[in-house]
Amino acid sequence: MRSLTMEKRDFSEISDTCKWESPDYEPWFPVSEKSNPLTRDIDKSSPNHIVRLLAACDAQMFQKDTGTSYQRLFSDSVVLTMLEVARTVEQILRDPEDSLVVLSGCGTSGRLAFLMASCFNRALRDRQQNTVYCYIIAGGDRALLTSQEASEDDPKLGMLTLEKLCEGKRRVLFIGISCGLSAPFVAGQLDFCLKHPDIYTPVLVGFNPVTQAREETMPGYSLTFREVVQRMEEQRGQRAFIINPAVGPEAISGSSRMKGGSATKILLETILAAAHTAAFTNTHVTRRVLLDMMRGYERVYSVTYSHSDQIATLLQTAGLSLQCGGRVCYLSWGSLGLVGLIDASECIPTFGADYEDIRGFISGGYQDMDNIEGDLTSLGSQFCIAHEDFVSLVLPTLSDRDTVLLLYTCHDDVGDVEKMVHRVREKTSNLHSLYHGLEGDTAVDSIGLLCSSVLNITWPSSSTVHMQWELSSKLVLNAVSTGSHVLKGKIYRNHMVDLQVTNSKLYHRAIHILQKMSGVSLTQCEEALLKAIYHVEQLPEDITSAGVTTHTLTASRRNRVVPLALVCLLIGCSLSEAESRLESHPVVRDAVEACLTSSQHLTSSAGDQNSTNH
Ligand code: S6P
């Protein structure tokens, strides 16, 4: 029989699911930056409960229209625009001469642009067709594996990169991805497309209503993101397309690598796969085809989270490794390798993690990556991504403190997986596997027998099953990397307090976090942040008059600026005292709680709806 507390929790989770849609809920934030009411206590949750909360957040992606002003993934307006974009892709596939489909974005959005461009080019090569897809990621290929957040702020760089890539082309479908409708790099590209309608058709993919697109001025640019979007709206449906369903706030506020990334993958793969089917079977893309594919992804969500207990085991193991200074390694085969690399690389900017904390390796290294700039190994150890690099750099010092997670499918070379398993087992028994198989698959699970935990998922066969495996693996890995950092104490409530302030979006997010936790005015919070960034007790004029770019450049060379500023605000102390308090509480969540308790702010200033100073 279920306990009363359990029922109460279920009820409150249901009402929390829709709470963010109310116009009164954190009205000053766009959806992508709001804090999710579902996860406000995620920092104190058990591994099982963390997975349950993440599942509830992910479920919001597929929620149908709820009568609010937000359009959703399955809304008619969204599906109609997807249909129009898919038909444009279909035309390009039928007549690809001098044409391109460019996918572009920053951070996770750029990494997904890469993943999808590679996947659909591979599909074309398999049919002996010329490839038409290209990707752009702000910061170039090194941003596929490391954090290059600063390039996100440069609209001119975005524009110039696009112009160069498309030189001499007759027709370009440009798909700019910015989950928050906020990246200046993408705004510059969209604006460029609008100015050259004879060649370029721009598509914007993001997860905020257009009225919530970023309003802040961009460095060296006369327009804001919102103004660019407004110009697109004037051309909407003919020469410009906007696909922007709301998918609800992220489980960790602003962490658009999670739902934002998953929804990007669902939307764009649906469009591109439908266009491929139509072009190569001489049919046309229909609304029904699109809806069926998206429902397929909804099933991926349900099937994956039906294994919540096993996901929780993985998360707990990874959390233990991180807590005791160990490492988590994803060893993947095939396209799951890219999913692993992407998830691991995001831990650096998201949790201020070291690249060795959670690290991805892909069986064939750069040969499997197939990225524009080729082998990046010479850039340093964190660019060593092949299994042979794992063998030479990590394996010798591997121990039971470390967690190794294998990711493979029935299409991969199981013999190769088995060899690796034996090598890892010589060093640690802390070995786990995530395996995707097909119905009717009768292979004996000799690998699973050597693992401490096994997550086997079986899927019905389909032409797009590999993309479903990728999404399923993304959900599992996002849960593992997020959950393990929660268990490590990196999250306070559902905020990443110790964020790296490396671009203007993160600068403003940091100020809002400080405001929410301290309850003082935004101006005071910005001052405290600047003092922490420049490490000064008083702010001279050359600092206060400098631009955000100068601040973020300086902040990128410093650690723990937001926790420092927060302690100063909560205690009203000097930077040096704040530093010594943080030293005695290396876990950020503990430091924040200790300060809140000692300043008796716990109940009055850290409430959910702290809006008094906005
Ligand atoms: C978010 C991730 C970031 C974003 C990047 C682009 O979890 O760490 O790197 O992907 O800032 O954001 P957006 O809103 O333009 O897609």
XYZ file of C-alpha atoms and ligand atoms in Angstrom:
630
model
C 0.000 0.000 0.000
C 1.301 3.476 -0.833
C 1.952 5.809 2.032
C 0.066 9.023 2.600
C 3.237 11.086 2.176
C 3.785 9.459 -1.188
C 0.276 10.394 -2.314
C 0.728 13.937 -1.084
C 3.964 14.196 -3.017
C 2.308 12.870 -6.187
C -0.423 15.468 -5.859
C 1.980 18.339 -5.309
C 4.124 17.154 -8.243
C 1.093 17.307 -10.517
C 0.282 20.873 -9.519
C 3.976 21.824 -9.655
C 4.117 20.526 -13.227
C 1.933 23.361 -14.512
C 2.863 26.040 -12.004
C 5.563 27.606 -14.175
C 2.957 28.434 -16.841
C 1.202 30.906 -14.583
C 1.893 34.523 -15.640
C 2.804 35.286 -12.003
C 5.500 32.638 -11.753
C 8.928 34.344 -11.979
C 7.556 36.720 -14.639
C 10.896 38.457 -15.093
C 12.500 35.293 -16.537
C 11.997 33.631 -19.909
C 10.875 29.991 -19.644
C 14.396 28.723 -20.331
C 15.758 30.569 -17.272
C 12.891 30.006 -14.814
C 13.462 27.607 -11.943
C 11.341 24.484 -12.183
C 8.910 24.176 -9.241
C 9.239 20.389 -9.521
C 12.922 20.356 -8.620
C 13.157 23.020 -5.916
C 14.341 20.339 -3.422
C 16.377 18.251 -5.843
C 19.541 19.049 -3.878
C 18.236 17.074 -0.904
C 16.759 14.159 -2.833
C 17.819 10.509 -2.934
C 19.125 9.041 -6.215
C 15.753 7.400 -6.892
C 13.891 10.595 -6.278
C 16.304 12.631 -8.418
C 15.578 10.328 -11.366
C 11.863 10.653 -10.720
C 12.127 14.445 -10.710
C 14.147 14.450 -13.919
C 11.550 12.196 -15.523
C 8.778 14.567 -14.447
C 10.696 17.526 -15.914
C 11.349 15.696 -19.178
C 7.660 14.752 -19.377
C 6.891 18.475 -19.680
C 8.452 18.375 -23.158
C 5.567 16.269 -24.414
C 2.766 17.945 -22.518
C -0.113 18.944 -24.774
C -1.516 22.486 -24.987
C -2.840 23.369 -21.569
C -4.880 26.385 -22.577
C -2.151 28.894 -21.656
C -0.484 31.188 -24.129
C 2.424 28.769 -24.580
C 2.614 26.647 -27.707
C 3.953 23.134 -27.165
C 5.773 20.474 -29.175
C 2.522 19.014 -30.546
C 0.720 22.342 -31.108
C -0.704 22.809 -34.603
C 1.290 26.007 -35.125
C 4.560 24.213 -34.302
C 3.824 21.162 -36.448
C 2.760 23.380 -39.350
C 6.041 25.282 -39.285
C 7.955 22.005 -39.023
C 6.080 20.823 -42.101
C 7.082 23.918 -44.066
C 10.723 23.580 -43.059
C 10.727 19.843 -43.857
C 9.355 20.612 -47.324
C 12.139 23.107 -47.901
C 14.711 20.466 -46.915
C 12.956 17.990 -49.195
C 13.333 20.409 -52.140
C 17.024 20.778 -51.416
C 17.464 17.014 -51.283
C 15.727 16.649 -54.656
C 17.889 19.335 -56.222
C 21.053 19.610 -54.090
C 23.310 21.370 -56.609
C 25.022 24.367 -54.918
C 22.697 24.096 -51.931
C 23.332 23.692 -48.214
C 21.445 23.035 -45.019
C 23.450 24.706 -42.246
C 22.821 23.882 -38.589
C 24.393 26.293 -36.137
C 24.502 27.030 -32.419
C 26.609 27.672 -29.332
C 27.528 25.198 -26.593
C 25.158 22.246 -26.518
C 23.138 23.668 -29.419
C 26.280 23.689 -31.586
C 27.194 20.173 -30.452
C 23.768 18.918 -31.450
C 24.088 20.766 -34.765
C 27.256 18.730 -35.314
C 25.645 15.449 -34.227
C 22.694 15.882 -36.574
C 24.690 17.193 -39.554
C 27.006 14.152 -39.254
C 24.097 11.742 -38.925
C 22.181 13.008 -41.952
C 25.299 13.363 -44.121
C 26.048 9.723 -43.304
C 22.511 8.839 -44.424
C 23.140 10.630 -47.732
C 26.498 8.917 -48.237
C 24.855 5.542 -47.630
C 22.577 6.358 -50.565
C 25.519 7.509 -52.702
C 24.153 11.050 -52.624
C 26.147 14.237 -52.237
C 26.159 15.573 -48.707
C 24.267 18.833 -48.078
C 24.569 19.356 -44.312
C 27.089 21.561 -42.537
C 27.402 22.553 -38.909
C 28.739 25.651 -37.204
C 29.617 25.732 -33.530
C 30.696 28.993 -31.885
C 34.359 28.636 -30.961
C 35.072 26.038 -33.694
C 35.611 22.302 -33.270
C 37.382 22.631 -29.940
C 33.992 23.747 -28.570
C 32.650 20.279 -29.366
C 34.685 18.957 -26.451
C 35.460 21.937 -24.242
C 33.761 25.046 -22.997
C 34.249 28.056 -25.320
C 31.379 30.111 -23.950
C 32.809 33.538 -24.859
C 32.336 33.152 -28.638
C 28.589 32.939 -27.977
C 28.562 36.715 -27.407
C 29.893 37.642 -30.846
C 27.198 38.295 -33.498
C 29.716 39.426 -36.129
C 31.767 36.266 -35.756
C 28.599 34.224 -36.267
C 27.724 36.168 -39.369
C 31.237 35.984 -40.882
C 31.534 32.247 -40.202
C 28.248 31.633 -41.993
C 29.126 33.863 -44.931
C 32.460 32.091 -45.411
C 30.959 28.616 -45.198
C 28.285 29.412 -47.788
C 30.424 31.265 -50.318
C 29.280 30.518 -53.872
C 26.095 28.723 -52.822
C 22.848 29.263 -54.689
C 20.490 28.279 -51.873
C 21.005 27.910 -48.122
C 18.548 26.770 -45.483
C 20.028 28.125 -42.268
C 18.854 26.530 -39.003
C 19.975 28.620 -36.037
C 19.520 26.907 -32.670
C 19.343 28.995 -29.526
C 17.265 27.363 -26.790
C 16.905 30.633 -24.905
C 16.456 32.771 -28.060
C 19.463 34.526 -26.679
C 22.834 33.727 -28.313
C 24.226 36.809 -30.116
C 26.348 34.507 -32.334
C 23.144 33.001 -33.765
C 21.329 36.357 -33.900
C 24.086 37.738 -36.154
C 23.625 34.793 -38.502
C 19.835 35.091 -38.630
C 20.116 38.809 -39.338
C 22.596 38.114 -42.138
C 20.146 35.623 -43.685
C 17.319 38.182 -43.537
C 19.518 40.631 -45.422
C 20.185 38.105 -48.221
C 16.789 36.509 -48.889
C 17.730 35.591 -52.456
C 20.019 32.869 -51.086
C 19.253 32.311 -47.411
C 16.125 31.071 -45.668
C 16.537 31.371 -41.888
C 14.937 29.019 -39.364
C 15.170 29.741 -35.648
C 14.783 26.866 -33.188
C 14.387 27.690 -29.503
C 12.123 27.181 -26.515
C 10.856 30.586 -25.429
C 7.978 32.600 -26.848
C 9.247 35.331 -29.193
C 8.201 37.979 -26.673
C 10.780 36.495 -24.304
C 13.683 36.644 -26.757
C 16.662 38.436 -25.233
C 16.389 42.220 -25.198
C 19.910 43.143 -24.172
C 22.105 44.952 -26.702
C 24.806 42.874 -28.339
C 28.425 44.008 -28.438
C 29.199 45.874 -31.678
C 25.713 45.312 -33.061
C 22.791 47.655 -33.461
C 20.029 45.058 -32.987
C 18.971 42.908 -30.045
C 18.027 39.232 -30.415
C 14.399 40.252 -29.943
C 14.589 42.765 -32.771
C 16.073 40.141 -35.085
C 13.231 37.793 -34.130
C 10.698 40.563 -34.779
C 12.132 40.997 -38.265
C 11.833 37.259 -38.790
C 8.223 37.422 -37.653
C 7.481 39.946 -40.388
C 8.666 37.351 -42.940
C 7.297 34.358 -41.009
C 6.008 31.461 -43.080
C 7.516 32.651 -46.358
C 11.117 33.618 -46.022
C 11.714 32.926 -42.341
C 10.540 30.270 -39.889
C 10.453 30.160 -36.104
C 9.978 26.868 -34.259
C 9.672 27.707 -30.583
C 7.480 25.460 -28.460
C 7.818 25.807 -24.699
C 9.128 22.692 -22.972
C 9.093 24.017 -19.413
C 11.958 25.166 -17.198
C 15.048 23.006 -16.891
C 15.555 20.718 -13.884
C 18.657 22.724 -13.015
C 17.777 26.335 -13.804
C 19.066 27.454 -17.197
C 20.732 24.108 -17.983
C 19.457 24.005 -21.550
C 21.717 21.052 -22.344
C 18.957 18.929 -20.825
C 15.439 19.503 -22.154
C 16.547 22.200 -24.579
C 19.029 19.788 -26.147
C 16.618 16.865 -26.186
C 13.798 18.906 -27.724
C 16.198 20.311 -30.355
C 17.140 16.771 -31.308
C 13.511 15.641 -31.430
C 12.327 18.573 -33.568
C 15.164 18.677 -36.034
C 15.595 14.942 -36.490
C 11.869 14.675 -37.114
C 12.070 17.372 -39.790
C 15.190 16.012 -41.464
C 14.206 12.325 -41.309
C 10.771 13.106 -42.748
C 12.365 15.144 -45.551
C 14.733 12.260 -46.359
C 11.920 9.724 -46.492
C 9.861 11.958 -48.766
C 12.727 12.826 -51.110
C 13.953 9.237 -51.495
C 10.590 7.490 -51.754
C 9.063 10.100 -54.021
C 6.338 11.048 -51.592
C 5.761 14.266 -49.667
C 6.198 15.160 -46.063
C 2.889 15.185 -44.231
C 1.766 16.411 -40.852
C 0.969 12.856 -39.897
C 4.494 11.616 -40.584
C 5.873 14.356 -38.352
C 3.437 13.636 -35.537
C 4.136 9.884 -35.701
C 7.864 10.470 -35.401
C 7.470 12.814 -32.455
C 5.210 10.295 -30.750
C 7.984 7.764 -31.333
C 10.306 10.035 -29.354
C 7.703 10.322 -26.622
C 7.822 6.518 -26.389
C 11.620 6.721 -26.139
C 11.135 8.927 -23.102
C 8.687 6.467 -21.467
C 10.713 3.358 -22.274
C 13.924 4.926 -20.960
C 12.446 6.102 -17.669
C 10.711 2.755 -17.181
C 14.267 1.754 -16.155
C 14.437 4.420 -13.454
C 15.810 2.073 -10.792
C 18.807 1.151 -12.922
C 19.370 4.812 -13.859
C 19.311 5.662 -10.140
C 21.934 2.976 -9.481
C 24.200 4.507 -12.117
C 23.691 7.997 -10.759
C 24.460 6.878 -7.220
C 27.630 5.080 -8.282
C 28.809 8.056 -10.327
C 27.963 10.380 -7.422
C 30.055 8.265 -5.046
C 32.989 8.414 -7.447
C 32.804 12.194 -7.705
C 32.414 12.570 -3.941
C 35.586 10.646 -3.237
C 37.677 12.339 -5.930
C 37.250 9.519 -8.432
C 36.376 9.760 -12.103
C 33.459 8.727 -14.283
C 34.326 7.430 -17.763
C 31.874 6.819 -20.574
C 33.283 4.252 -23.013
C 31.085 4.270 -26.094
C 30.805 2.739 -29.504
C 29.193 4.172 -32.679
C 27.109 7.348 -32.545
C 26.498 6.824 -28.821
C 30.123 7.926 -28.536
C 29.179 11.424 -29.593
C 26.343 11.497 -27.086
C 28.799 10.475 -24.361
C 31.396 13.049 -25.410
C 28.768 15.793 -25.485
C 27.352 14.968 -22.061
C 30.817 14.775 -20.491
C 32.052 18.019 -22.065
C 29.040 19.923 -20.717
C 29.956 19.159 -17.106
C 32.838 21.624 -17.339
C 30.758 24.790 -17.923
C 27.661 23.503 -16.123
C 29.190 22.306 -12.861
C 32.624 23.891 -13.009
C 33.889 20.302 -13.237
C 37.389 19.293 -14.240
C 37.548 17.550 -17.614
C 38.741 14.417 -15.853
C 35.718 14.252 -13.522
C 33.365 12.966 -16.204
C 35.031 12.061 -19.437
C 33.863 10.490 -22.693
C 35.766 8.170 -25.024
C 34.649 7.002 -28.444
C 35.872 3.759 -29.985
C 37.412 5.107 -33.204
C 38.410 8.561 -31.883
C 38.398 11.367 -34.445
C 37.793 8.942 -37.282
C 34.376 8.246 -35.777
C 33.833 11.941 -34.965
C 34.182 13.073 -38.590
C 34.438 16.734 -37.542
C 35.567 19.520 -39.913
C 38.895 20.261 -38.237
C 39.863 16.599 -37.891
C 42.158 15.235 -35.184
C 42.446 17.703 -32.298
C 44.631 15.496 -30.079
C 47.559 17.921 -30.343
C 45.503 20.535 -28.429
C 46.048 18.657 -25.178
C 45.030 15.762 -23.043
C 41.379 16.735 -22.833
C 41.146 16.346 -26.609
C 42.291 12.709 -26.404
C 39.028 10.904 -26.964
C 39.778 7.493 -28.495
C 39.541 4.223 -26.598
C 43.275 3.822 -27.096
C 43.704 7.155 -25.256
C 41.601 5.754 -22.430
C 43.863 2.707 -22.345
C 47.056 4.761 -22.195
C 45.925 7.751 -20.096
C 43.258 6.487 -17.715
C 43.379 2.714 -17.440
C 46.772 2.507 -15.668
C 45.442 4.464 -12.678
C 41.865 3.198 -12.733
C 40.555 1.904 -9.396
C 37.302 1.020 -7.654
C 36.855 4.711 -6.821
C 36.201 5.340 -10.527
C 33.022 4.466 -12.386
C 33.188 3.121 -15.932
C 30.031 3.085 -18.012
C 29.929 1.225 -21.332
C 27.474 2.409 -23.963
C 26.878 0.167 -26.951
C 24.190 -1.304 -29.147
C 23.533 -4.554 -30.982
C 24.960 -2.897 -34.119
C 28.405 -2.503 -32.542
C 31.294 -4.934 -32.509
C 30.435 -6.876 -29.362
C 33.808 -8.672 -29.520
C 35.553 -5.310 -29.200
C 33.326 -4.341 -26.281
C 34.144 -7.638 -24.592
C 37.896 -7.092 -24.973
C 37.613 -3.691 -23.346
C 35.500 -5.135 -20.531
C 38.241 -7.609 -19.652
C 40.887 -4.887 -19.569
C 38.764 -2.648 -17.341
C 37.875 -5.540 -15.034
C 41.563 -6.086 -14.283
C 41.527 -2.661 -12.630
C 38.040 -2.184 -11.242
C 34.789 -3.998 -10.679
C 32.966 -0.657 -10.740
C 31.890 -1.302 -14.314
C 28.362 -0.720 -15.657
C 26.686 -0.980 -19.026
C 23.951 0.670 -21.043
C 22.981 -1.556 -23.946
C 20.381 -0.961 -26.651
C 19.106 -4.059 -28.402
C 16.313 -4.928 -30.812
C 13.271 -7.068 -30.167
C 14.048 -10.688 -31.007
C 17.733 -10.147 -30.178
C 18.832 -13.452 -28.611
C 22.552 -12.789 -28.086
C 23.917 -14.167 -24.814
C 24.797 -11.304 -22.485
C 28.368 -12.281 -21.646
C 29.303 -8.615 -21.148
C 26.516 -7.967 -18.670
C 27.802 -10.833 -16.530
C 31.030 -8.916 -15.947
C 29.306 -5.647 -14.989
C 28.119 -4.531 -11.551
C 24.945 -3.156 -13.075
C 23.320 -3.568 -16.446
C 20.767 -1.350 -18.155
C 19.458 -3.258 -21.173
C 16.797 -1.564 -23.263
C 15.001 -3.374 -26.056
C 13.473 -1.509 -28.982
C 11.245 -2.394 -31.914
C 13.202 -2.264 -35.156
C 12.784 0.887 -37.300
C 14.790 2.943 -39.776
C 15.328 5.661 -37.169
C 16.089 3.409 -34.202
C 19.699 4.668 -33.923
C 18.404 8.204 -33.313
C 16.082 6.843 -30.645
C 19.023 5.066 -28.991
C 20.869 8.376 -28.986
C 18.013 10.225 -27.307
C 17.552 7.447 -24.785
C 21.295 7.493 -23.984
C 21.212 11.281 -23.726
C 18.436 11.098 -21.140
C 20.331 8.481 -19.129
C 23.660 10.333 -19.282
C 22.084 13.717 -18.491
C 20.554 12.067 -15.425
C 23.865 10.468 -14.422
C 25.994 13.603 -14.837
C 23.421 15.974 -13.328
C 22.441 13.623 -10.508
C 26.025 12.809 -9.564
C 26.868 16.518 -9.309
C 23.748 17.068 -7.215
C 24.958 14.306 -4.881
C 28.382 15.964 -4.803
C 26.698 19.085 -3.409
C 27.207 21.322 -6.453
C 23.568 22.407 -6.579
C 21.719 24.588 -4.085
C 17.958 24.080 -4.398
C 17.774 23.822 -8.199
C 20.465 26.357 -8.989
C 24.030 25.822 -9.969
C 25.513 28.461 -7.696
C 29.150 27.945 -8.591
C 28.681 28.700 -12.282
C 31.468 29.992 -14.486
C 30.704 33.556 -15.515
C 32.170 33.257 -18.991
C 29.618 35.054 -21.172
C 26.929 37.692 -20.866
C 24.075 35.199 -20.424
C 25.914 33.593 -17.503
C 26.838 37.026 -16.085
C 23.169 38.004 -15.860
C 22.185 34.559 -14.597
C 24.770 34.913 -11.809
C 23.322 38.271 -10.734
C 19.810 36.826 -10.634
C 20.942 33.835 -8.573
C 22.596 36.219 -6.101
C 19.430 38.267 -5.961
C 17.234 35.238 -5.383
C 19.427 33.848 -2.598
C 20.274 37.099 -0.806
C 17.099 39.095 -1.289
C 19.003 42.350 -1.863
C 18.702 44.548 -4.949
C 20.051 43.615 -8.371
C 22.402 46.616 -8.234
C 23.937 45.430 -4.961
C 24.247 41.921 -6.384
C 26.032 43.154 -9.498
C 28.422 45.153 -7.320
C 29.153 42.115 -5.150
C 29.755 40.025 -8.241
C 32.148 42.587 -9.715
C 34.073 42.801 -6.429
C 34.452 39.019 -6.468
C 35.468 38.965 -10.132
C 38.124 41.686 -9.733
C 38.941 40.707 -6.177
C 38.616 44.245 -4.802
C 36.802 45.539 -1.713
C 35.886 48.831 -3.437
C 34.911 49.227 -7.077
C 36.961 51.855 -8.947
C 35.370 53.675 -11.860
C 37.338 51.862 -14.542
C 35.620 48.650 -13.418
C 32.086 50.016 -13.090
C 32.330 51.712 -16.481
C 33.720 48.640 -18.272
C 31.448 46.439 -20.404
C 30.176 42.945 -19.640
C 32.710 41.428 -22.072
C 35.579 42.811 -19.962
C 33.975 41.409 -16.821
C 33.419 37.945 -18.291
C 36.973 37.835 -19.655
C 38.333 38.528 -16.188
C 35.856 36.136 -14.566
C 36.965 33.316 -16.867
C 40.347 33.376 -15.101
C 38.831 33.168 -11.602
C 37.212 30.458 -9.539
C 34.136 30.491 -7.318
C 33.213 34.114 -7.988
C 29.491 33.605 -7.444
C 29.825 31.733 -4.108
C 32.254 34.430 -2.959
C 29.862 37.218 -3.857
C 27.008 35.347 -2.205
C 28.829 34.850 1.077
C 29.744 38.571 1.104
C 26.112 39.513 0.537
C 24.708 37.113 3.122
C 27.174 37.855 5.900
C 28.043 41.425 4.950
C 31.717 40.482 5.186
C 34.935 41.238 3.306
C 36.164 39.107 0.415
C 38.965 37.608 2.498
C 36.540 36.532 5.217
C 34.222 35.089 2.573
C 37.169 33.156 1.158
C 38.029 31.603 4.490
C 34.377 30.650 5.064
C 34.283 28.960 1.686
C 37.501 27.132 2.470
C 35.937 25.638 5.570
C 32.954 24.494 3.463
C 34.326 23.083 0.208
C 30.832 21.867 -0.756
C 29.044 24.927 -2.127
C 25.614 23.850 -0.922
C 26.921 23.505 2.650
C 28.600 26.916 2.446
C 25.385 28.588 1.298
C 23.315 26.861 3.961
C 25.780 27.716 6.712
C 25.704 31.385 5.709
C 21.942 31.446 5.413
C 21.627 29.937 8.871
C 24.126 32.253 10.477
C 22.569 35.338 8.915
C 19.082 34.053 9.776
C 18.088 34.471 6.190
C 16.984 30.887 5.844
C 13.279 31.468 5.992
C 12.954 35.103 5.051
C 15.270 35.646 2.094
C 15.623 32.401 0.251
C 11.979 31.726 -0.515
C 10.885 30.601 -3.917
C 8.946 33.696 -4.787
C 11.480 36.279 -3.785
C 10.552 39.150 -6.027
C 10.592 42.164 -3.777
C 13.647 43.777 -5.288
C 12.897 43.230 -8.920
C 23.663 24.858 -21.391
C 25.027 24.808 -21.981
C 25.397 26.044 -22.793
C 24.360 26.400 -23.889
C 24.817 27.609 -24.697
C 23.845 27.980 -25.807
O 23.413 23.801 -20.525
O 25.977 24.656 -20.979
O 26.640 25.820 -23.355
O 24.197 25.317 -24.714
O 24.972 28.685 -23.844
O 22.596 28.311 -25.301
P 21.373 28.604 -26.271
O 20.276 29.084 -25.401
O 21.825 29.648 -27.254
O 21.030 27.312 -26.938
